[in-house]
mmCIF file of C-alpha atoms in Angstrom:
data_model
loop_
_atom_site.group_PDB
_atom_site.id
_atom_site.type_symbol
_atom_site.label_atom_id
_atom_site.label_comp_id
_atom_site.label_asym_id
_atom_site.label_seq_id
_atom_site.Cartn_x
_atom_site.Cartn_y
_atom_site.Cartn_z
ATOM 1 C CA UNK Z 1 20.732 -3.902 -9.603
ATOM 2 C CA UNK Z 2 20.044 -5.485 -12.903
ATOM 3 C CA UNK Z 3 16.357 -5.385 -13.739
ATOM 4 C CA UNK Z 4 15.359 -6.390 -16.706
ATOM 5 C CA UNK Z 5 12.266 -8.604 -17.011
ATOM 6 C CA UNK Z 6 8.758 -7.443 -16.831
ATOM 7 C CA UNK Z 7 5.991 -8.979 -14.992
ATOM 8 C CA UNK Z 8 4.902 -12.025 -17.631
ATOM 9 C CA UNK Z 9 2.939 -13.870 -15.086
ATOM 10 C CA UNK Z 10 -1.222 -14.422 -14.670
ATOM 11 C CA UNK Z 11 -2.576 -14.553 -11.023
ATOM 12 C CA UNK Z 12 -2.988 -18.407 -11.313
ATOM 13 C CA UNK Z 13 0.782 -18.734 -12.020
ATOM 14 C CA UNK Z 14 2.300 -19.210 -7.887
ATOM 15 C CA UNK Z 15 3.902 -22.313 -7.757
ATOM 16 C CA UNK Z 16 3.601 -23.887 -4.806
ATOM 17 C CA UNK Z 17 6.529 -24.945 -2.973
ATOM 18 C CA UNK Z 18 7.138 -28.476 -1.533
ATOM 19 C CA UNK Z 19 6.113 -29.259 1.738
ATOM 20 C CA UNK Z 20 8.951 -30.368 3.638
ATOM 21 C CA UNK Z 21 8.804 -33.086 6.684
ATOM 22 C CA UNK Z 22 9.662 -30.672 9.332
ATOM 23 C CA UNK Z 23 6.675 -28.957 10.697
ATOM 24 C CA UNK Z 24 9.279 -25.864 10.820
ATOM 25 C CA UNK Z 25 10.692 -26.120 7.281
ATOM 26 C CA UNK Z 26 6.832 -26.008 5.925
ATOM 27 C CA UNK Z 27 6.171 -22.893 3.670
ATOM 28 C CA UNK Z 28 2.488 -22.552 2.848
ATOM 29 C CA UNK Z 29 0.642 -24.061 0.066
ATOM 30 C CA UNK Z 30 -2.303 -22.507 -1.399
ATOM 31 C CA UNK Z 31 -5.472 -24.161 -1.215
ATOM 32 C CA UNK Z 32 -8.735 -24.013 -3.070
ATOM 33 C CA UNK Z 33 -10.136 -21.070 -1.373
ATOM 34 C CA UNK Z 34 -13.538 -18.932 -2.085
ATOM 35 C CA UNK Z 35 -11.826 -15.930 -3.130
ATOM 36 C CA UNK Z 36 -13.969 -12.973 -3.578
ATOM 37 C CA UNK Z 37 -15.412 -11.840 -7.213
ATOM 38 C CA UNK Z 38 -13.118 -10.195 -10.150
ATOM 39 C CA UNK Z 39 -10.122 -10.420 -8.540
ATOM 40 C CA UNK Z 40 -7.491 -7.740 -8.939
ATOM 41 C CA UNK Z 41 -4.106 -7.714 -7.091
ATOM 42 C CA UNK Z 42 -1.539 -9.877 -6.250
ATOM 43 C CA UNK Z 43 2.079 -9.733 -4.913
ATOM 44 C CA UNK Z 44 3.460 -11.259 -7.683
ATOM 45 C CA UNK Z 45 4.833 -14.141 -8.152
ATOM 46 C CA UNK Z 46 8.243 -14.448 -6.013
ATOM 47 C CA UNK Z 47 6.844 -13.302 -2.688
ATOM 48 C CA UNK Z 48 2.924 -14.374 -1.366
ATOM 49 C CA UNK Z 49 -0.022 -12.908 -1.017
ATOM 50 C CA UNK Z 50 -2.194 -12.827 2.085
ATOM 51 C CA UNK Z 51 -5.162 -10.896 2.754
ATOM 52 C CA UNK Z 52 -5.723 -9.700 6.074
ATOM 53 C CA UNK Z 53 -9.102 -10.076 8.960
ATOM 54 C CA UNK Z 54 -9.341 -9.009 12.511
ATOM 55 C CA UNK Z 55 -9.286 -11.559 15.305
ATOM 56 C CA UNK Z 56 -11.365 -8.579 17.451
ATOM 57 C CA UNK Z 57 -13.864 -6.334 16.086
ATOM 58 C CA UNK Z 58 -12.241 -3.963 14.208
ATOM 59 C CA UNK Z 59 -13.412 -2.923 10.867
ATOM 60 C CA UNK Z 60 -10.602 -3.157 8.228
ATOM 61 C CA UNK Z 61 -8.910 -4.717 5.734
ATOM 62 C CA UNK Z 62 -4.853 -4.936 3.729
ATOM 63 C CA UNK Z 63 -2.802 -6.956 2.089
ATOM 64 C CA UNK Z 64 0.131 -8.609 3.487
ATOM 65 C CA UNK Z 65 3.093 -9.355 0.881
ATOM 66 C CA UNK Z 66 5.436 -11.982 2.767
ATOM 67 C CA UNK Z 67 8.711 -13.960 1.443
ATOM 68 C CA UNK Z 68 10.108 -17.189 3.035
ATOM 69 C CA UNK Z 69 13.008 -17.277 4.280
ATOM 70 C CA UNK Z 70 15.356 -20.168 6.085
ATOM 71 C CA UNK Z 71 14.751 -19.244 10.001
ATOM 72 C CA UNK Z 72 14.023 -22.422 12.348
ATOM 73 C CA UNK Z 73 14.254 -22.601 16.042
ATOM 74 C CA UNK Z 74 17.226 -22.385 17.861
ATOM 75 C CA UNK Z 75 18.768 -19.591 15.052
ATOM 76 C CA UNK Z 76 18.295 -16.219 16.338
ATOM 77 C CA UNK Z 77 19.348 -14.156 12.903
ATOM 78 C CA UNK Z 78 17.643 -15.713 10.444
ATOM 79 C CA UNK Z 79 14.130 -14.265 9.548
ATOM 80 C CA UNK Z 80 11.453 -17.524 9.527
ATOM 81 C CA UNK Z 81 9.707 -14.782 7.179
ATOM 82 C CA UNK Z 82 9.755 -11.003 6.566
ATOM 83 C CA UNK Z 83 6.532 -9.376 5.057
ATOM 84 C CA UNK Z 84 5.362 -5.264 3.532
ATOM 85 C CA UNK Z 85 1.729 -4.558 4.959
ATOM 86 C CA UNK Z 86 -0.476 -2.178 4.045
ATOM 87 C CA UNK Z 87 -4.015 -1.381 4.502
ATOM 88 C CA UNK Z 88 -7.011 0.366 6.961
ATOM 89 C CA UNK Z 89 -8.061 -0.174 10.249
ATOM 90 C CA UNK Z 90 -11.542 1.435 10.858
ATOM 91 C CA UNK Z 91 -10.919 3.806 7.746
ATOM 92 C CA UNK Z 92 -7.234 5.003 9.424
ATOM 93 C CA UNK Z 93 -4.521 3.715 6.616
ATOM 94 C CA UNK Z 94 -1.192 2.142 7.449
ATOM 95 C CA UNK Z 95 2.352 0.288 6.071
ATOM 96 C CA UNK Z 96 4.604 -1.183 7.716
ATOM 97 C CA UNK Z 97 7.643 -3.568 7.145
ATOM 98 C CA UNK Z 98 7.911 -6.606 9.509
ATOM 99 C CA UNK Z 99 9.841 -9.874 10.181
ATOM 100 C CA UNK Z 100 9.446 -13.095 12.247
ATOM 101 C CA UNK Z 101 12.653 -14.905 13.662
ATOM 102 C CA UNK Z 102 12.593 -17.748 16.310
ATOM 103 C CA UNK Z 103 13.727 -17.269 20.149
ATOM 104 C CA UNK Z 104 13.782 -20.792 21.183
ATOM 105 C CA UNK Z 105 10.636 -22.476 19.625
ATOM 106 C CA UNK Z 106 8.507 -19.164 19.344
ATOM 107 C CA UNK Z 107 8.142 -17.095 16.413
ATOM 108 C CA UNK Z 108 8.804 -13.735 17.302
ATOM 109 C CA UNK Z 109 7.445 -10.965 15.690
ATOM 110 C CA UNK Z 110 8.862 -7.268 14.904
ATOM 111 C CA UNK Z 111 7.627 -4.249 12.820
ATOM 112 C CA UNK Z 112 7.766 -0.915 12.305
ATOM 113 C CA UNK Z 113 5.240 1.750 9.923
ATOM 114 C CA UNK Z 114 6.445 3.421 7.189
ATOM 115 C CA UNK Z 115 4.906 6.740 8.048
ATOM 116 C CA UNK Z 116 5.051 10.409 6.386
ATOM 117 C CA UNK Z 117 3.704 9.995 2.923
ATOM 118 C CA UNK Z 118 -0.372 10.604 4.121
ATOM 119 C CA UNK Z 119 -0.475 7.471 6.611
ATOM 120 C CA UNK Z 120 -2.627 7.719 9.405
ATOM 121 C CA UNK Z 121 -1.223 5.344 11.662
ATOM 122 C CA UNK Z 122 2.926 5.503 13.310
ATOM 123 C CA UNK Z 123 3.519 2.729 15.892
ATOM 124 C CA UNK Z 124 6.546 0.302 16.318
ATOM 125 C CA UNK Z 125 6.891 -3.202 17.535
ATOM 126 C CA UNK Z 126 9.740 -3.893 18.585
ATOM 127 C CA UNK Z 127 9.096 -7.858 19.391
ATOM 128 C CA UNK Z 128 6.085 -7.813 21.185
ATOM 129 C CA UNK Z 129 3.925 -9.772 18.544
ATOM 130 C CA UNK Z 130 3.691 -13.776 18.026
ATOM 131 C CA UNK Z 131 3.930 -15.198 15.072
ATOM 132 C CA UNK Z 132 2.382 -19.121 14.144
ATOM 133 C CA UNK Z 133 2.204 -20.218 10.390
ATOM 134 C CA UNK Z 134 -0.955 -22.684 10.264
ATOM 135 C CA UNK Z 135 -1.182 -23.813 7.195
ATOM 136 C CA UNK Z 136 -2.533 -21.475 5.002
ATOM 137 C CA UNK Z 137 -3.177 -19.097 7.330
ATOM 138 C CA UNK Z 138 -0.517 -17.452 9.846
ATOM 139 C CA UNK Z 139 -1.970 -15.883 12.838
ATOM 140 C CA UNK Z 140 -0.657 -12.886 14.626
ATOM 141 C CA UNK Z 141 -1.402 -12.105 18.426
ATOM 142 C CA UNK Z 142 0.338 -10.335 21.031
ATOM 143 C CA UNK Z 143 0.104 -6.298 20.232
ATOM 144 C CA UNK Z 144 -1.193 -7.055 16.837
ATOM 145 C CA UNK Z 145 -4.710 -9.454 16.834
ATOM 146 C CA UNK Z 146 -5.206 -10.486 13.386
ATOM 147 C CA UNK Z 147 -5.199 -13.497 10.736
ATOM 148 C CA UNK Z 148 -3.710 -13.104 7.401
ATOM 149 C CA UNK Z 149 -5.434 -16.352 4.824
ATOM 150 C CA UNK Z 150 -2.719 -16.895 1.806
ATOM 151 C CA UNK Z 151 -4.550 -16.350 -1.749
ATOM 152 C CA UNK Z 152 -4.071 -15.639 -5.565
ATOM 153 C CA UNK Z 153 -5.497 -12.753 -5.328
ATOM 154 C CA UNK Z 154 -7.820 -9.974 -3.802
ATOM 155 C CA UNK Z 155 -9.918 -6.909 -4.419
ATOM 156 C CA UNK Z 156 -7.600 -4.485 -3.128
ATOM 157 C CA UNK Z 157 -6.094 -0.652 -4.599
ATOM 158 C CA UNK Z 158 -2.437 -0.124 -3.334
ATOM 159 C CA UNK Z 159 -1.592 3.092 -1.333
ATOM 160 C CA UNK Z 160 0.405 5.657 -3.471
ATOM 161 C CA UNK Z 161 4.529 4.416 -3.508
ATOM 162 C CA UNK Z 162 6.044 6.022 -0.263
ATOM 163 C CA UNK Z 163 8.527 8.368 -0.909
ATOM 164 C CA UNK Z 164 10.014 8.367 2.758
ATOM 165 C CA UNK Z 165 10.102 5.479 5.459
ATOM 166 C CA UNK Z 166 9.539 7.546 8.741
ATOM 167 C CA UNK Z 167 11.122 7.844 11.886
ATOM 168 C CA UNK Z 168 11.379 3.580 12.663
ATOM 169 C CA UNK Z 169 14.054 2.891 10.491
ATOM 170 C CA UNK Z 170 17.407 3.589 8.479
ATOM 171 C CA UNK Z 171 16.440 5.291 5.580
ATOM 172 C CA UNK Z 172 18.497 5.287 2.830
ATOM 173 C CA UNK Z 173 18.373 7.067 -0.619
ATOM 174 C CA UNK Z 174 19.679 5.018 -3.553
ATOM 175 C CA UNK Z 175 21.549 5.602 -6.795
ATOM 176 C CA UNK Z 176 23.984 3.547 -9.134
ATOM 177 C CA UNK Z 177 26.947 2.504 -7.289
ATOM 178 C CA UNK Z 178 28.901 3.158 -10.956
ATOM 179 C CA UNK Z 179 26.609 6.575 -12.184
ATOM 180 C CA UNK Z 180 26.020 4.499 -15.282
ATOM 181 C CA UNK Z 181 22.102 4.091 -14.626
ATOM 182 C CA UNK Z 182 19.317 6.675 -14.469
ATOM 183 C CA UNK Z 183 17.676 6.224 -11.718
ATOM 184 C CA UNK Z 184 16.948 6.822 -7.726
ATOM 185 C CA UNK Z 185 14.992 4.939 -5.110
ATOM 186 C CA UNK Z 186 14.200 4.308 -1.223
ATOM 187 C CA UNK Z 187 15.438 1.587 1.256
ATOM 188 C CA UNK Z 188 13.506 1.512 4.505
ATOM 189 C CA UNK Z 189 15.711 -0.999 6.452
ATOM 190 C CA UNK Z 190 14.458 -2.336 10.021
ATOM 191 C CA UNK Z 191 16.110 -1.505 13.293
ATOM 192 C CA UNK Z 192 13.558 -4.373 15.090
ATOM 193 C CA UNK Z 193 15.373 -7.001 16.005
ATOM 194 C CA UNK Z 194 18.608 -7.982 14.109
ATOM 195 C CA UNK Z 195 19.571 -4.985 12.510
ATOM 196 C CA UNK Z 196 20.424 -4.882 8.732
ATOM 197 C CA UNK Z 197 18.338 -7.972 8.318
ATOM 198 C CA UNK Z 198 15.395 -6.652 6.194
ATOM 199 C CA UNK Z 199 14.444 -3.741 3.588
ATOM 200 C CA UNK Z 200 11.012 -2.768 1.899
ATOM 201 C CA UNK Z 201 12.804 -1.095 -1.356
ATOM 202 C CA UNK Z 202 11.008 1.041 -5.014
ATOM 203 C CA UNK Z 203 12.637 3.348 -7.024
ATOM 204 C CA UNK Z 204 13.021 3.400 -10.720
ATOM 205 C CA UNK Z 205 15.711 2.326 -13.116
ATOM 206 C CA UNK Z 206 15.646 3.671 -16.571
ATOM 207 C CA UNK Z 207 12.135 5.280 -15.807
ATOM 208 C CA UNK Z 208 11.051 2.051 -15.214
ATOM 209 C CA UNK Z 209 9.466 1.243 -11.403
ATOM 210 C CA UNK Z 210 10.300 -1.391 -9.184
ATOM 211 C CA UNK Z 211 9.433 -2.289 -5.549
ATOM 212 C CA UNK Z 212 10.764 -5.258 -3.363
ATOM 213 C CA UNK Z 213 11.182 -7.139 -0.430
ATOM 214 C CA UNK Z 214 14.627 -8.031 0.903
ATOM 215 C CA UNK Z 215 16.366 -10.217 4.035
ATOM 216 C CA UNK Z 216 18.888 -13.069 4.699
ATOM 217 C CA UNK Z 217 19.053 -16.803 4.888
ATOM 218 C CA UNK Z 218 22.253 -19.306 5.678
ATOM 219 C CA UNK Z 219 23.749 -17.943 2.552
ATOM 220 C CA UNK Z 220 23.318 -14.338 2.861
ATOM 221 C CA UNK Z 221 21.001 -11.344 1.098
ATOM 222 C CA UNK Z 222 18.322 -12.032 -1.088
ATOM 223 C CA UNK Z 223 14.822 -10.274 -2.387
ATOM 224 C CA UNK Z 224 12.205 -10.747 -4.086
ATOM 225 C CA UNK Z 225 10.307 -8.118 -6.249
ATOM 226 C CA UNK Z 226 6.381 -7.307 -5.564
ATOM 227 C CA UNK Z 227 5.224 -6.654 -8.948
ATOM 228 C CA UNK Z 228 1.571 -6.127 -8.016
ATOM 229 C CA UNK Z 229 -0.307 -3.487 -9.283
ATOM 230 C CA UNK Z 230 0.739 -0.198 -8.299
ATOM 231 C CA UNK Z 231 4.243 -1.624 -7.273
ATOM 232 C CA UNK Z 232 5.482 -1.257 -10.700
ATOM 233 C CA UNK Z 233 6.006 -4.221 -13.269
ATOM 234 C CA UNK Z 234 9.967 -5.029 -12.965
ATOM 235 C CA UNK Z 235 9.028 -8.422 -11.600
ATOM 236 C CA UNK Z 236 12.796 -10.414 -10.715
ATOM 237 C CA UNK Z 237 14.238 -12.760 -7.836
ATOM 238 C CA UNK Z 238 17.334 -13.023 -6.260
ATOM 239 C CA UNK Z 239 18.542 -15.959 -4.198
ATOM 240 C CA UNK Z 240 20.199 -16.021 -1.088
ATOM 241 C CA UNK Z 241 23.994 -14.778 -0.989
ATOM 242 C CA UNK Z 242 23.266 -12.775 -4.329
ATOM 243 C CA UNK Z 243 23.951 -9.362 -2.658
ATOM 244 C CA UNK Z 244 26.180 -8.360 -0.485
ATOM 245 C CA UNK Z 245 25.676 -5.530 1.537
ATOM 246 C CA UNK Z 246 29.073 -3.885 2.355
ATOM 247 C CA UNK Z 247 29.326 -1.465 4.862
ATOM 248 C CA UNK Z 248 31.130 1.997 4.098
ATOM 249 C CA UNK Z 249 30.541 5.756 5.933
ATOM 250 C CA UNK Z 250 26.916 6.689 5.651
ATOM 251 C CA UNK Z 251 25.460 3.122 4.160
ATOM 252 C CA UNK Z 252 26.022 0.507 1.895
ATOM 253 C CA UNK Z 253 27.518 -0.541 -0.855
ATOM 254 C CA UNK Z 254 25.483 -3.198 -2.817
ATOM 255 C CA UNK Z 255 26.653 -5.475 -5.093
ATOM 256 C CA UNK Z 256 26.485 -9.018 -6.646
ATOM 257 C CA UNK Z 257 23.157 -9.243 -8.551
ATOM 258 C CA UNK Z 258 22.794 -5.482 -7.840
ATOM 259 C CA UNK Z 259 24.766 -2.361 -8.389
ATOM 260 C CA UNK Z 260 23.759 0.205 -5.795
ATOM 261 C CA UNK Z 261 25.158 3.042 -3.621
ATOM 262 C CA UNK Z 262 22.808 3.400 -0.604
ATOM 263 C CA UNK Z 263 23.436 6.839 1.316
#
């Protein structure tokens, strides 16, 4: 994986994308919101950043870090979006890795927790949530019953990087596919719905950290980097069909935009 620039962006630098004339094609915009005093964390700027409220009466709060893809109703395989969560729910902390893909004109919801790196909570859900995109906002119901409101930015202090992805998914350990970079990281892939479809990735390359976000449109693989703080600041994009994920014994090969052996 070549990854080379660093995060050169301010958290009033999200360009919004245009809003197309299918109510299904429409990613959010951001709008002029009351955001709360200095601040401090953002996704970066090639995925977007949601902060997170009950719908009950939980106490709590997270971030959700979500990238757009292609999905629309009627095509079963394509993520509408995939998302990394993280946060507390009544002072019990969490991750997880999720993605939303039609089943006739519902948006379908499935995630899984990272667990075993000091998280309190371990659940799976394996399609059981609903999914609508309102505007700014996108509302989740079903086994989950909460409202994540699209923003610059938040007051919010990452968890430390997870190290392992827990029992919910196909882990994989990563190194360069060639053994010509220094370097290591984790791929938690999803077994929720289509399998192979999307990965919360970090690592390092050159001593130099990186996390990321990664699923598939019409044209194949693509990710996004969230270069928040505490993420790490290798801040890149990579369209759709610029990796290709080819199956071999034990994992993937990875290559394209990226160069990566994933055992």
């Amino acid at each position: 994986m070549l990854r080379l620039t660093m995060k050169s962006f301010t958290l009033g630098s999200m360009v919004a994308l245009s809003t197309a004339t299918s109510v299904f094609a429409q990613v959010p915009v951001l709008q002029n919101l009351q955001l709360v005093q200095a601040p401090s964390f953002n996704c970066g700027p090639h995925v977007r950043t949601y902060v997170v409220k009950p719908l009950d009466n939980r106490r709590g709060f997270g971030i959700r870090c979500v990238k757009f893809s292609e999905g629309r109703p009627g095509q079963t395989r394509i993520p509408r979006l995939a998302w990394y969560g993280e946060g507390n729910w009544g002072g019990a902390t969490y991750r997880h890795v999720g993605q939303a893909i039609y089943r006739g004109s519902n948006l379908v919801g499935f995630a899984s927790d990272i667990h075993g790196n000091g998280e309190d909570i371990n659940n799976n859900f394996p399609g059981n949530l609903k999914i609508q995109v309102l505007g700014s906002k996108i509302r989740v119901t079903g086994a989950w019953n909460e409202e994540w409101q699209l923003v610059n930015a938040t007051n919010y202090n990452p968890l430390p990087r997870p190290r392992t992805c827990g029992g919910y998914f196909d882990e994989y350990k990563v190194s360069d596919l060639t053994g010509s970079r220094r370097g290591n990281g984790l791929r938690c892939v999803l077994t929720v719905g289509p399998k192979n479809t999307t990965w919360f990735g970090n690592g390092n390359w050159e001593g130099s950290t990186y996390s990321h976000i990664g699923t598939r449109s019409f044209n194949g693989y693509g990710a996004g980097d969230v270069c928040g703080a505490g993420f790490g600041p290798i801040c890149n994009t990579f369209g759709w069909g610029s990796l290709k994920l080819n199956s071999v014994p034990g994992g993937f090969d990875v290559t394209g935009a990226w160069s990566e052996k994933w055992r």
